[in-house]
mmCIF file of C-alpha atoms in Angstrom:
data_model
loop_
_atom_site.group_PDB
_atom_site.id
_atom_site.type_symbol
_atom_site.label_atom_id
_atom_site.label_comp_id
_atom_site.label_asym_id
_atom_site.label_seq_id
_atom_site.Cartn_x
_atom_site.Cartn_y
_atom_site.Cartn_z
ATOM 1 C CA UNK W 1 40.418 -18.500 -101.005
ATOM 2 C CA UNK W 2 43.765 -19.905 -102.079
ATOM 3 C CA UNK W 3 43.206 -19.247 -105.801
ATOM 4 C CA UNK W 4 42.507 -15.568 -105.094
ATOM 5 C CA UNK W 5 45.671 -15.310 -102.955
ATOM 6 C CA UNK W 6 47.824 -17.065 -105.586
ATOM 7 C CA UNK W 7 46.504 -14.950 -108.454
ATOM 8 C CA UNK W 8 46.748 -11.663 -106.540
ATOM 9 C CA UNK W 9 50.552 -11.854 -106.389
ATOM 10 C CA UNK W 10 51.059 -13.042 -109.952
ATOM 11 C CA UNK W 11 52.308 -11.728 -113.230
ATOM 12 C CA UNK W 12 50.514 -12.479 -116.442
ATOM 13 C CA UNK W 13 50.311 -11.666 -120.125
ATOM 14 C CA UNK W 14 47.538 -9.772 -121.896
ATOM 15 C CA UNK W 15 45.818 -12.121 -124.353
ATOM 16 C CA UNK W 16 43.350 -9.495 -125.580
ATOM 17 C CA UNK W 17 43.747 -5.699 -125.573
ATOM 18 C CA UNK W 18 43.029 -4.520 -122.016
ATOM 19 C CA UNK W 19 41.120 -1.256 -122.337
ATOM 20 C CA UNK W 20 38.387 0.382 -120.259
ATOM 21 C CA UNK W 21 37.425 2.603 -123.223
ATOM 22 C CA UNK W 22 37.011 -0.380 -125.560
ATOM 23 C CA UNK W 23 35.442 -2.593 -122.840
ATOM 24 C CA UNK W 24 37.919 -5.356 -123.685
ATOM 25 C CA UNK W 25 40.536 -7.247 -121.770
ATOM 26 C CA UNK W 26 41.773 -10.726 -120.988
ATOM 27 C CA UNK W 27 44.998 -11.952 -119.415
ATOM 28 C CA UNK W 28 46.588 -15.353 -118.896
ATOM 29 C CA UNK W 29 47.642 -15.569 -115.256
ATOM 30 C CA UNK W 30 49.412 -18.805 -114.110
ATOM 31 C CA UNK W 31 47.688 -21.025 -116.636
ATOM 32 C CA UNK W 32 44.197 -19.518 -116.353
ATOM 33 C CA UNK W 33 42.494 -17.017 -118.654
ATOM 34 C CA UNK W 34 40.866 -14.113 -116.757
ATOM 35 C CA UNK W 35 38.798 -11.093 -117.702
ATOM 36 C CA UNK W 36 41.170 -8.188 -117.012
ATOM 37 C CA UNK W 37 40.770 -4.467 -116.388
ATOM 38 C CA UNK W 38 43.530 -1.851 -115.950
ATOM 39 C CA UNK W 39 44.170 -0.458 -112.449
ATOM 40 C CA UNK W 40 44.529 2.982 -114.071
ATOM 41 C CA UNK W 41 41.457 3.440 -116.314
ATOM 42 C CA UNK W 42 43.528 5.538 -118.751
ATOM 43 C CA UNK W 43 46.103 2.759 -119.338
ATOM 44 C CA UNK W 44 45.765 0.175 -122.094
ATOM 45 C CA UNK W 45 47.756 -3.010 -122.657
ATOM 46 C CA UNK W 46 48.162 -4.708 -126.017
ATOM 47 C CA UNK W 47 48.196 -8.514 -126.417
ATOM 48 C CA UNK W 48 51.538 -10.008 -125.418
ATOM 49 C CA UNK W 49 52.369 -7.290 -122.883
ATOM 50 C CA UNK W 50 53.333 -8.540 -119.402
ATOM 51 C CA UNK W 51 51.184 -7.268 -116.553
ATOM 52 C CA UNK W 52 51.102 -7.586 -112.750
ATOM 53 C CA UNK W 53 47.881 -8.523 -110.972
ATOM 54 C CA UNK W 54 47.094 -5.711 -108.511
ATOM 55 C CA UNK W 55 43.850 -7.242 -107.231
ATOM 56 C CA UNK W 56 41.202 -9.864 -107.862
ATOM 57 C CA UNK W 57 37.672 -8.462 -108.176
ATOM 58 C CA UNK W 58 35.179 -11.320 -108.359
ATOM 59 C CA UNK W 59 35.729 -13.007 -111.730
ATOM 60 C CA UNK W 60 38.233 -10.466 -113.063
ATOM 61 C CA UNK W 61 41.768 -9.359 -112.335
ATOM 62 C CA UNK W 62 42.866 -5.745 -112.003
ATOM 63 C CA UNK W 63 46.267 -5.274 -113.668
ATOM 64 C CA UNK W 64 49.061 -2.737 -113.923
ATOM 65 C CA UNK W 65 52.308 -2.481 -115.884
ATOM 66 C CA UNK W 66 55.318 -4.578 -114.918
ATOM 67 C CA UNK W 67 57.847 -2.173 -113.354
#
């Protein structure tokens, strides 16, 4: 739907450490708080770091570093 399309081209900010190893991750993406996972499972993002939404997977966003 429209929300998925809007979020999928957005930038956001990690609000909780995003880490596959630690099973943690949240990001604020245009006003909404989402569960977040890194696109590259080896990458981690600390709170406050800007991220780009690479995809929306159900109730979570898949993020990568801002280039």
